[in-house]
mmCIF file of C-alpha atoms in Angstrom:
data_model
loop_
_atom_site.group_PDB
_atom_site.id
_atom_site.type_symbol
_atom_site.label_atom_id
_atom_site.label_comp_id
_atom_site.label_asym_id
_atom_site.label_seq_id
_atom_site.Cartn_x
_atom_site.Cartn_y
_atom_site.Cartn_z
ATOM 1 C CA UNK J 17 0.000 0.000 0.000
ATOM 2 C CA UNK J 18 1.018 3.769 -0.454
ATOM 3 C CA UNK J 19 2.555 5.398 2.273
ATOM 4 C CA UNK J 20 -0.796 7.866 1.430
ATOM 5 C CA UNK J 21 -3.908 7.203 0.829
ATOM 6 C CA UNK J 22 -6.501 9.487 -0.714
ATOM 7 C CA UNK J 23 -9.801 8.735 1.334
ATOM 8 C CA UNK J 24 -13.517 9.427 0.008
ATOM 9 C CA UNK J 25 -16.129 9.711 1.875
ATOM 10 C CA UNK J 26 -19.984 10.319 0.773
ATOM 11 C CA UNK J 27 -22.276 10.984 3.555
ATOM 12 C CA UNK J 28 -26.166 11.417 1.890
ATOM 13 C CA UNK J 29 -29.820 11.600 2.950
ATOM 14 C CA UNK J 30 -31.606 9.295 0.736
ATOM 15 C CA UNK J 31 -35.091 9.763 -0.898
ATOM 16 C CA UNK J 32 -37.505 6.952 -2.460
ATOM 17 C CA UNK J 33 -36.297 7.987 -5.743
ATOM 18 C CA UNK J 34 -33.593 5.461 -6.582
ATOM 19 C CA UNK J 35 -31.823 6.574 -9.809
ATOM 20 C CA UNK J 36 -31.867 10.196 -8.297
ATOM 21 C CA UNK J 37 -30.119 8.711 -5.214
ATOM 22 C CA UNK J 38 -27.363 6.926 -7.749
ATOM 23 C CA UNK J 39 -27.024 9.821 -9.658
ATOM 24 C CA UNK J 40 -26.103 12.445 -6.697
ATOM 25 C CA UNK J 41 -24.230 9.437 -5.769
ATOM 26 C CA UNK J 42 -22.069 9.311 -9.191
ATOM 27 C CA UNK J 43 -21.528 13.086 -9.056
ATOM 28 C CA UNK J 44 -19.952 13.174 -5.706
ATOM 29 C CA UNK J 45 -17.818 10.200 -7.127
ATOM 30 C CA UNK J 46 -16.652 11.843 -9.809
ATOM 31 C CA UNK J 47 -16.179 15.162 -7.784
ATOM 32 C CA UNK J 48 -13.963 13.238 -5.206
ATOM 33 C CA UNK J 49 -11.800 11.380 -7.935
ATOM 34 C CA UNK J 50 -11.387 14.526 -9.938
ATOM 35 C CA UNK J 51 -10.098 15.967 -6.513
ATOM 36 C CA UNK J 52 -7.242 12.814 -6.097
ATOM 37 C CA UNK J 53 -9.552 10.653 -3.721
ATOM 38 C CA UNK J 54 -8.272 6.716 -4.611
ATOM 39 C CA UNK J 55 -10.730 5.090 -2.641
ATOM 40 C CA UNK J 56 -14.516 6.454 -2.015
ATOM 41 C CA UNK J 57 -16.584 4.634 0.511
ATOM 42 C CA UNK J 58 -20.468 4.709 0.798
ATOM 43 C CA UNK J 59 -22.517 4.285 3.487
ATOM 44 C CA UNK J 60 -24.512 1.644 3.560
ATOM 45 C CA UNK J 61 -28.033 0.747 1.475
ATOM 46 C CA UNK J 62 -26.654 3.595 -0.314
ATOM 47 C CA UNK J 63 -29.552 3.064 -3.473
ATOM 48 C CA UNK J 64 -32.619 3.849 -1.611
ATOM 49 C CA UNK J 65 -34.411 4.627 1.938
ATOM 50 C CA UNK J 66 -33.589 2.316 4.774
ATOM 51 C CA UNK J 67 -36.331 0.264 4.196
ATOM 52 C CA UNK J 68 -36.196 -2.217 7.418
ATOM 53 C CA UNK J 69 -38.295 0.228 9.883
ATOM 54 C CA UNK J 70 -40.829 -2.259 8.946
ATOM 55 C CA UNK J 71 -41.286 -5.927 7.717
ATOM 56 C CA UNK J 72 -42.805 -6.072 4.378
ATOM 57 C CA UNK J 73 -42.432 -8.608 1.778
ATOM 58 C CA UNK J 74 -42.958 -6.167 -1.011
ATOM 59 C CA UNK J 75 -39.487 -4.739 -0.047
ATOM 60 C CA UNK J 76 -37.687 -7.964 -1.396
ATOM 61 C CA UNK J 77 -38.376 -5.805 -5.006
ATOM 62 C CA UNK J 78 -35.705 -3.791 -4.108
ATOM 63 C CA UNK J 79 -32.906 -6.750 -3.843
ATOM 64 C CA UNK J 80 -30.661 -6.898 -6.909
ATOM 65 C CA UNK J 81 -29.076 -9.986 -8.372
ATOM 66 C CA UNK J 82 -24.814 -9.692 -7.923
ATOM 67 C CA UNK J 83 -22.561 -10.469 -10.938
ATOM 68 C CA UNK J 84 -20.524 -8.290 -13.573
ATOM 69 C CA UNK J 85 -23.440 -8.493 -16.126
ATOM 70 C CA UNK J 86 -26.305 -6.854 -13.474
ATOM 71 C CA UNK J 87 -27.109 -3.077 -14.552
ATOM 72 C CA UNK J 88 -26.979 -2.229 -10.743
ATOM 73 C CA UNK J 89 -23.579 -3.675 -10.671
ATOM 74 C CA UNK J 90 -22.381 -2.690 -14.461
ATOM 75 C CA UNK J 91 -23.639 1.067 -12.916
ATOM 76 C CA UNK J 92 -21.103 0.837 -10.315
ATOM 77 C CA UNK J 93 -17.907 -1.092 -11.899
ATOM 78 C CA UNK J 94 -18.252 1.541 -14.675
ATOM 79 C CA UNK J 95 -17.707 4.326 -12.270
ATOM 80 C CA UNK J 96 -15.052 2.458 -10.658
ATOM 81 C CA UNK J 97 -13.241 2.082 -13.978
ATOM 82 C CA UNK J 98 -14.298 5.291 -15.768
ATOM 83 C CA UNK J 99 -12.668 7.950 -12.630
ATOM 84 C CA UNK J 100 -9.838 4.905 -12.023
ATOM 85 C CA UNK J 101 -10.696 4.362 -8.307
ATOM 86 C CA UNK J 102 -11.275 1.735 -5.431
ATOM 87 C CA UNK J 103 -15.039 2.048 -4.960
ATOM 88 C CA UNK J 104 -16.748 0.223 -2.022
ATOM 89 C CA UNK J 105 -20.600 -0.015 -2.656
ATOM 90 C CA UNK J 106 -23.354 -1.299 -0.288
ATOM 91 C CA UNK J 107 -26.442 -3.394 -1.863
ATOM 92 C CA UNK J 108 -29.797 -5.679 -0.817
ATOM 93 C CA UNK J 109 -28.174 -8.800 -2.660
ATOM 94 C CA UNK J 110 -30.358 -11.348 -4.114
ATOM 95 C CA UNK J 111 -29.189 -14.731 -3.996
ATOM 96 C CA UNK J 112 -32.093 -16.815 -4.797
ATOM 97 C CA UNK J 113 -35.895 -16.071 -3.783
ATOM 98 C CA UNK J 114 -36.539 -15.975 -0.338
ATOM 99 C CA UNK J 115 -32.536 -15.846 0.464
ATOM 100 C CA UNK J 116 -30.642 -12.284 0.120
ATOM 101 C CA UNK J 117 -27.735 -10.515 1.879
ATOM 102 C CA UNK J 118 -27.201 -7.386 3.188
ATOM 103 C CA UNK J 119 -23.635 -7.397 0.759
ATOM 104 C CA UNK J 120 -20.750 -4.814 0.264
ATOM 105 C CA UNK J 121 -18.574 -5.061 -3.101
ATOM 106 C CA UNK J 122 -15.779 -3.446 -3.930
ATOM 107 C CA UNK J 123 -14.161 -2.892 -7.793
ATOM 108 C CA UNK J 124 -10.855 -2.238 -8.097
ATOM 109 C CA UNK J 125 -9.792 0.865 -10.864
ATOM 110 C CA UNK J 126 -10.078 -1.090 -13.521
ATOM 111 C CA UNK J 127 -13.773 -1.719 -13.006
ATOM 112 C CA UNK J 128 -13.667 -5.700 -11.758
ATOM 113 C CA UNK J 129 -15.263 -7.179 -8.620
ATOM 114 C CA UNK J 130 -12.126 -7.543 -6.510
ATOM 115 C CA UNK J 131 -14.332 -8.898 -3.381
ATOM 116 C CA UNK J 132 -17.428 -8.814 -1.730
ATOM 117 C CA UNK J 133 -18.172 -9.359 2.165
ATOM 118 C CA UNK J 134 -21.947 -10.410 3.554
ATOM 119 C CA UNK J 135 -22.848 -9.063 6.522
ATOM 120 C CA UNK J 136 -22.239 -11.500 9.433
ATOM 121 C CA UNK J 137 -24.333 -9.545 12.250
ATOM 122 C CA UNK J 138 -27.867 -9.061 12.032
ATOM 123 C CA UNK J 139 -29.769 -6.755 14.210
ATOM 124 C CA UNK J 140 -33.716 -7.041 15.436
ATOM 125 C CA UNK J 141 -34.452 -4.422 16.810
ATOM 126 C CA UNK J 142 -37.349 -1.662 17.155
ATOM 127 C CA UNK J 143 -37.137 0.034 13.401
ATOM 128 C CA UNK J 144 -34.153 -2.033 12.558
ATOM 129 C CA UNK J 145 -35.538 -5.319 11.410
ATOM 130 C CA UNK J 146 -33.142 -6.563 9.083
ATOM 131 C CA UNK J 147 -33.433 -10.221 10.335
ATOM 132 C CA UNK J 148 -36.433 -10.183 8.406
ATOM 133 C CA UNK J 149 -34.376 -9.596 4.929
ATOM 134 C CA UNK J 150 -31.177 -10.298 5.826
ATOM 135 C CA UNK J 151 -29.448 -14.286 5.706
ATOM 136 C CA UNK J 152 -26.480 -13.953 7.547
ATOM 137 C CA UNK J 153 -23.036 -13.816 5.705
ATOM 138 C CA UNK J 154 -21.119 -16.936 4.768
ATOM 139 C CA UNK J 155 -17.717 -15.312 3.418
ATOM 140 C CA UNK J 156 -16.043 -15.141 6.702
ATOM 141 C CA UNK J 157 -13.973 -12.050 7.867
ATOM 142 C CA UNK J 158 -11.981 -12.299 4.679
ATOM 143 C CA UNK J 159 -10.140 -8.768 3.520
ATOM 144 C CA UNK J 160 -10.529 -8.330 -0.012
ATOM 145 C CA UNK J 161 -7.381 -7.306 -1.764
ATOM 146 C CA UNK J 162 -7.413 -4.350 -4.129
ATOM 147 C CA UNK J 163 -4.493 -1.997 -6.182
ATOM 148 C CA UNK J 164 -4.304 0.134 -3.480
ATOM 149 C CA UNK J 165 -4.279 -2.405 -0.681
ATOM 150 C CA UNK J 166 -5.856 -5.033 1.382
ATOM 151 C CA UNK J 167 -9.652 -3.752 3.089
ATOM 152 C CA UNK J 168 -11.033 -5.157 5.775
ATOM 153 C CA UNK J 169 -14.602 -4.374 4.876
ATOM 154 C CA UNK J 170 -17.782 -4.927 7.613
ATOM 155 C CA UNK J 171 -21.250 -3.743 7.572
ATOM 156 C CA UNK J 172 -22.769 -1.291 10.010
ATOM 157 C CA UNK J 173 -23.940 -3.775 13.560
ATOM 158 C CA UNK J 174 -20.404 -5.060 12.803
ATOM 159 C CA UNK J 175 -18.826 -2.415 14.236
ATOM 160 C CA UNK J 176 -19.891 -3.503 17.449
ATOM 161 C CA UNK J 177 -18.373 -6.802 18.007
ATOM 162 C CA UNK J 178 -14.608 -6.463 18.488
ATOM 163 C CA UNK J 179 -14.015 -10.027 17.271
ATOM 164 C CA UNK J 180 -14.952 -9.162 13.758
ATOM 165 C CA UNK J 181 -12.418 -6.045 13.780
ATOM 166 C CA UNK J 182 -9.979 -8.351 15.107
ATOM 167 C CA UNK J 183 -10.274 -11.189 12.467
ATOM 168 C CA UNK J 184 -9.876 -8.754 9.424
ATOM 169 C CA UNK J 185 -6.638 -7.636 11.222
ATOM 170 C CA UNK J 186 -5.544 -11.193 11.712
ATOM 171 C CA UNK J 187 -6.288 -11.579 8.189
ATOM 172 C CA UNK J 188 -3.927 -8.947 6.936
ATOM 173 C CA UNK J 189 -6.280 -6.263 6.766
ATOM 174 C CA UNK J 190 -4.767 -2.845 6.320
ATOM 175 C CA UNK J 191 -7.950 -0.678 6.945
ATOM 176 C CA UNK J 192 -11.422 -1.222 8.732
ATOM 177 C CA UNK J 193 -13.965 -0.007 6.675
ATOM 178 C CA UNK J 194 -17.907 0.306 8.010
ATOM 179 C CA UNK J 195 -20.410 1.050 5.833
ATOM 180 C CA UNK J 196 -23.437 2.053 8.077
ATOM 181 C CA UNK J 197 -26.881 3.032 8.516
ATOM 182 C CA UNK J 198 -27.761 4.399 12.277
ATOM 183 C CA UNK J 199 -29.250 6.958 13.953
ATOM 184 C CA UNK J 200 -31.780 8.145 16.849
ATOM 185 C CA UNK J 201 -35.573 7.077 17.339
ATOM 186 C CA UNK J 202 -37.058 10.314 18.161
ATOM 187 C CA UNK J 203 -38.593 9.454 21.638
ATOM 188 C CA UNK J 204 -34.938 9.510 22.812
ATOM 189 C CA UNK J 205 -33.544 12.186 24.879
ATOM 190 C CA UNK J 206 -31.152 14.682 23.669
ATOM 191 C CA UNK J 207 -28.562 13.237 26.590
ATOM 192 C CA UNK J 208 -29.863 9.560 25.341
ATOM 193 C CA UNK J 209 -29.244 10.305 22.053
ATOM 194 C CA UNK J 210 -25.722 11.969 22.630
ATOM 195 C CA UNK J 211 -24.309 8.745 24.579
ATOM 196 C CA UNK J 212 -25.115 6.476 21.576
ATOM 197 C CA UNK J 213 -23.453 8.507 19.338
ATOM 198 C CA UNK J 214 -20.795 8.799 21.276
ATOM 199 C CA UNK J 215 -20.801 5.350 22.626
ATOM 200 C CA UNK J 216 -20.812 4.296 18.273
ATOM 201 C CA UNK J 217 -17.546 6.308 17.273
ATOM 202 C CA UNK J 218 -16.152 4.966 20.636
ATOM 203 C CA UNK J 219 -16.432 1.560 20.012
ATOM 204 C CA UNK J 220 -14.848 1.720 16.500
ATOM 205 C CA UNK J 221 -11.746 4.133 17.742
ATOM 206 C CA UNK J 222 -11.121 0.947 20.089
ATOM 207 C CA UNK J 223 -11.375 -1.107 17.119
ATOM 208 C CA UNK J 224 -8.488 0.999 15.549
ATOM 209 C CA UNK J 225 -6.424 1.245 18.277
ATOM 210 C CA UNK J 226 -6.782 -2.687 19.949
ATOM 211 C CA UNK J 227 -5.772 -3.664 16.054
ATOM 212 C CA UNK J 228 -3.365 -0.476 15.015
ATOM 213 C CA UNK J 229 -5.415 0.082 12.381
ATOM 214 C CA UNK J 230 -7.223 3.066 10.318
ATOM 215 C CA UNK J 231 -10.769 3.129 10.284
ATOM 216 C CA UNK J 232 -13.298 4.359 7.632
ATOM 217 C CA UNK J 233 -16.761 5.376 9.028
ATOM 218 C CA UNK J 234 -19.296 6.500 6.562
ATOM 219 C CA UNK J 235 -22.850 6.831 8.033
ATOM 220 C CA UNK J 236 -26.378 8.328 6.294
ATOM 221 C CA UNK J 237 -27.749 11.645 7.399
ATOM 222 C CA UNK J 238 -30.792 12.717 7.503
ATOM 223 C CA UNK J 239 -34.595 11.980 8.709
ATOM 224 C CA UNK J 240 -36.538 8.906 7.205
ATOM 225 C CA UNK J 241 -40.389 8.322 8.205
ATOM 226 C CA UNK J 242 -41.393 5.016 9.409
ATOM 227 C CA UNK J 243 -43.839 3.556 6.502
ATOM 228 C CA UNK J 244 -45.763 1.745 9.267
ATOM 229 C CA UNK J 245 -46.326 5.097 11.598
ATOM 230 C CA UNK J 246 -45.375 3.116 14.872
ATOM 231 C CA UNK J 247 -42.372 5.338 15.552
ATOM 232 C CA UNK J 248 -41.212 9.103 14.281
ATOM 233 C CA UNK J 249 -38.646 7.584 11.818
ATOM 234 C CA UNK J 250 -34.958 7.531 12.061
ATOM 235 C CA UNK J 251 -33.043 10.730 12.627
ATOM 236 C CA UNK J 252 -29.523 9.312 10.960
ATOM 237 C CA UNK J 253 -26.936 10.795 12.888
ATOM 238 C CA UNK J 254 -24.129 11.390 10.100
ATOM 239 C CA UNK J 255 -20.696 11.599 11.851
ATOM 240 C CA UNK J 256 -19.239 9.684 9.572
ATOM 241 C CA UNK J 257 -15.291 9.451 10.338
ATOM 242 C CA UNK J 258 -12.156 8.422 9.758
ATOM 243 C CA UNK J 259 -9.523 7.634 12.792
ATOM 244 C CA UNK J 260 -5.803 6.911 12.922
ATOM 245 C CA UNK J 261 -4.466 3.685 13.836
ATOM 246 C CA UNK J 262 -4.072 5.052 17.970
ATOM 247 C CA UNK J 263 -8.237 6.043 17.348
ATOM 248 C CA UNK J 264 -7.014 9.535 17.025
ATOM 249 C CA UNK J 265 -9.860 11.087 15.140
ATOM 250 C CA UNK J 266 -8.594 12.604 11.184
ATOM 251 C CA UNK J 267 -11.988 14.088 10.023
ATOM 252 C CA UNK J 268 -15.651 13.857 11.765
ATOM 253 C CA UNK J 269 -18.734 14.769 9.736
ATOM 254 C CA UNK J 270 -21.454 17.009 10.961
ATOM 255 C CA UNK J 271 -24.781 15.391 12.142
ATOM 256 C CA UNK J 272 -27.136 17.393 10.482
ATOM 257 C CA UNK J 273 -26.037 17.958 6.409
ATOM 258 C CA UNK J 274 -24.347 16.136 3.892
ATOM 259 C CA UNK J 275 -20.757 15.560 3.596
ATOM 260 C CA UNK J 276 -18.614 14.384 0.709
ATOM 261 C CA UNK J 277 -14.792 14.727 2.033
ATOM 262 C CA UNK J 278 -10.961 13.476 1.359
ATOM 263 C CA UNK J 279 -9.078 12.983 3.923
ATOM 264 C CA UNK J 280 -5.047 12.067 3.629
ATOM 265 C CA UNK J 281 -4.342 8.904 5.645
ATOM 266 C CA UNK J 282 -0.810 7.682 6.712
ATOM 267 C CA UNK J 283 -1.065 4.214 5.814
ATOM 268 C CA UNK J 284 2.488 3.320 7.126
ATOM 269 C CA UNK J 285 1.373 4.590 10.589
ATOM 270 C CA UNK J 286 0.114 1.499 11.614
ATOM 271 C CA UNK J 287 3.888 -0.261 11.039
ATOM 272 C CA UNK J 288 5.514 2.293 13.930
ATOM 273 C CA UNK J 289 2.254 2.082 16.367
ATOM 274 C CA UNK J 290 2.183 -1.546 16.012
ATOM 275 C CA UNK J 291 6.100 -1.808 17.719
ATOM 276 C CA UNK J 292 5.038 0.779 20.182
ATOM 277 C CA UNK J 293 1.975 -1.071 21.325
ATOM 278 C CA UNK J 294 2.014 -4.367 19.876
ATOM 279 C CA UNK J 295 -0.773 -6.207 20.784
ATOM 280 C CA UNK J 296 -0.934 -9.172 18.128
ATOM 281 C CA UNK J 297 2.595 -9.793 20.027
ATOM 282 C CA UNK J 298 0.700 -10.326 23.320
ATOM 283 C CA UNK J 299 -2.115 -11.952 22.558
ATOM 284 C CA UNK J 300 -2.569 -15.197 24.953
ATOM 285 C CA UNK J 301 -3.762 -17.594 22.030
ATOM 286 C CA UNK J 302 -3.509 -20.159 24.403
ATOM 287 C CA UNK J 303 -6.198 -18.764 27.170
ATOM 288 C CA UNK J 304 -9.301 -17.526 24.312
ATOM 289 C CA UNK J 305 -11.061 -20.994 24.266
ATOM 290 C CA UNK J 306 -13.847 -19.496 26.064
ATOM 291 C CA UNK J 307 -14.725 -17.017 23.567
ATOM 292 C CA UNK J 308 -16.196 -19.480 21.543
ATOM 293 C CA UNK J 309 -18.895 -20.328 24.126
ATOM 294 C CA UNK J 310 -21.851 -18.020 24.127
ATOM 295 C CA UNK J 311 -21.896 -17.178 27.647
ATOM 296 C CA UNK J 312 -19.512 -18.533 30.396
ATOM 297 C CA UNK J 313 -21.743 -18.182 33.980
ATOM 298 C CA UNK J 314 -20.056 -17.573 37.158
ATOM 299 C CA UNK J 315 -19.546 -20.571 39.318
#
């Protein structure tokens, strides 16, 4: 990898209009490149509204099928090629009826798949539903390599479970990269709502600094109604970020507008930090059995 790398980042509100939504997308892409940006990151669902506030079958219309030949996909290795970047996109796959993915894909500059990744955690929660569309990944925590390096891509409720972060590293992953979708229901309190944010970026600055890794952050912004009516909709919080392998924060997005941003990231860093702190070192290999137990109750 480059001892630089040119980050993108596209932070947008989304509409139900979905070739509007890929062509604002496409113009920031091509604004970013134009600018030097060698990688550009979405967030994630990227094509159209967050549709799991509610459980409807009618929303398995909006999963796409994933190979070279797919317009959705020719639409997005074309940009790739055509502004000669890494471009990491977020889409509903569709595997086979009844079975589809919640899958990130990244083509390389000249326009080829170099990897995808399925999203291994599945939430079900109040206006996040996604167990109702979602199978759960079966690629592993594999880092997909590229021409500018090798990503270690998760989806959004990744970013919550250390283990995943820590895999990709073990892997040979040279960045963490979260495509998300989160924000506040609007019957929580300003303070309520302030500690999850918080307690979100938090999480993921550990994941860069137990690991000695960058991480790439890129969140939606913006209100979306609840079809069903049963809550106020999702206030997405934006914030999308990028920190330095010690979590030291390089850019933070606002939580309120749109954001399309490159940021310069040292991606030899992570080489000095890991001999200052080096944690793979220290790892007691021997002593983790337990982590692959669900629960281990106090005797």
């Amino acid at each position: 990898m480059k001892s630089t790398l040119e980050i993108g980042i596209i932070q947008q509100s989304k509409t139900g209009d979905i070739a509007d939504n890929r062509r604002r997308l496409a113009e920031a892409v091509g604004q970013l490149a134009a600018n030097g940006a060698k990688l550009i990151v979405n967030q994630e669902l990227h094509d159209t509204l967050y549709f799991c506030q509610t459980e409807s079958v009618e929303c398995f219309d909006l999963a796409v099928g994933i190979n070279q030949e797919n317009e959705v996909c020719h639409f997005y290795s074309d940009l790739a090629k055509r502004h000669g970047i890494v471009l990491v996109v977020s889409l509903f796959e569709r595997r086979a009826p009844g079975l589809c993915h919640n899958t990130a894909i990244v083509f390389d500059t000249d326009g080829y798949e170099a990897g995808r990744y399925r999203k291994m955690h599945i939430p079900d929660d109040p206006a996040y539903y996604e167990k109702f569309y979602f199978t759960p990944g079966d690629l592993g925590f594999r880092p997909i390599d590229t021409s500018i390096g090798r990503l270690g891509i998760l989806v959004c409720w990744d970013q919550w479970f250390p283990e995943a972060a820590r895999l990709m590293a073990l892997a040979g992953a040279e960045l963490l990269i979260y495509p998300t979708a989160i924000g506040w229901e609007s019957t929580d309190t300003p303070d309520e709502q302030e500690r999850q944010r918080q307690a979100w970026m938090t999480v993921q600055r550990g994941h860069a600094v137990a690991n000695g890794l960058p991480v790439v952050t890129v969140n939606r912004v913006g209100h979306e109604a609840d079809p069903s009516a049963a809550t106020g909709g999702i206030q997405f919080w934006g914030s999308s970020f990028i920190a330095g392998p010690q979590g030291e924060l390089l850019f933070e997005a606002p939580t309120d507008q749109e954001c399309t941003q490159i940021i310069s990231v040292d991606m030899h860093r992570s080489e000095q930090v890991r001999r200052w702190w080096p944690f793979l070192r220290d790892r007691r290999i021997d002593a983790y059995d337990g982590l692959l137990r669900r629960y281990i109750a106090t005797e």
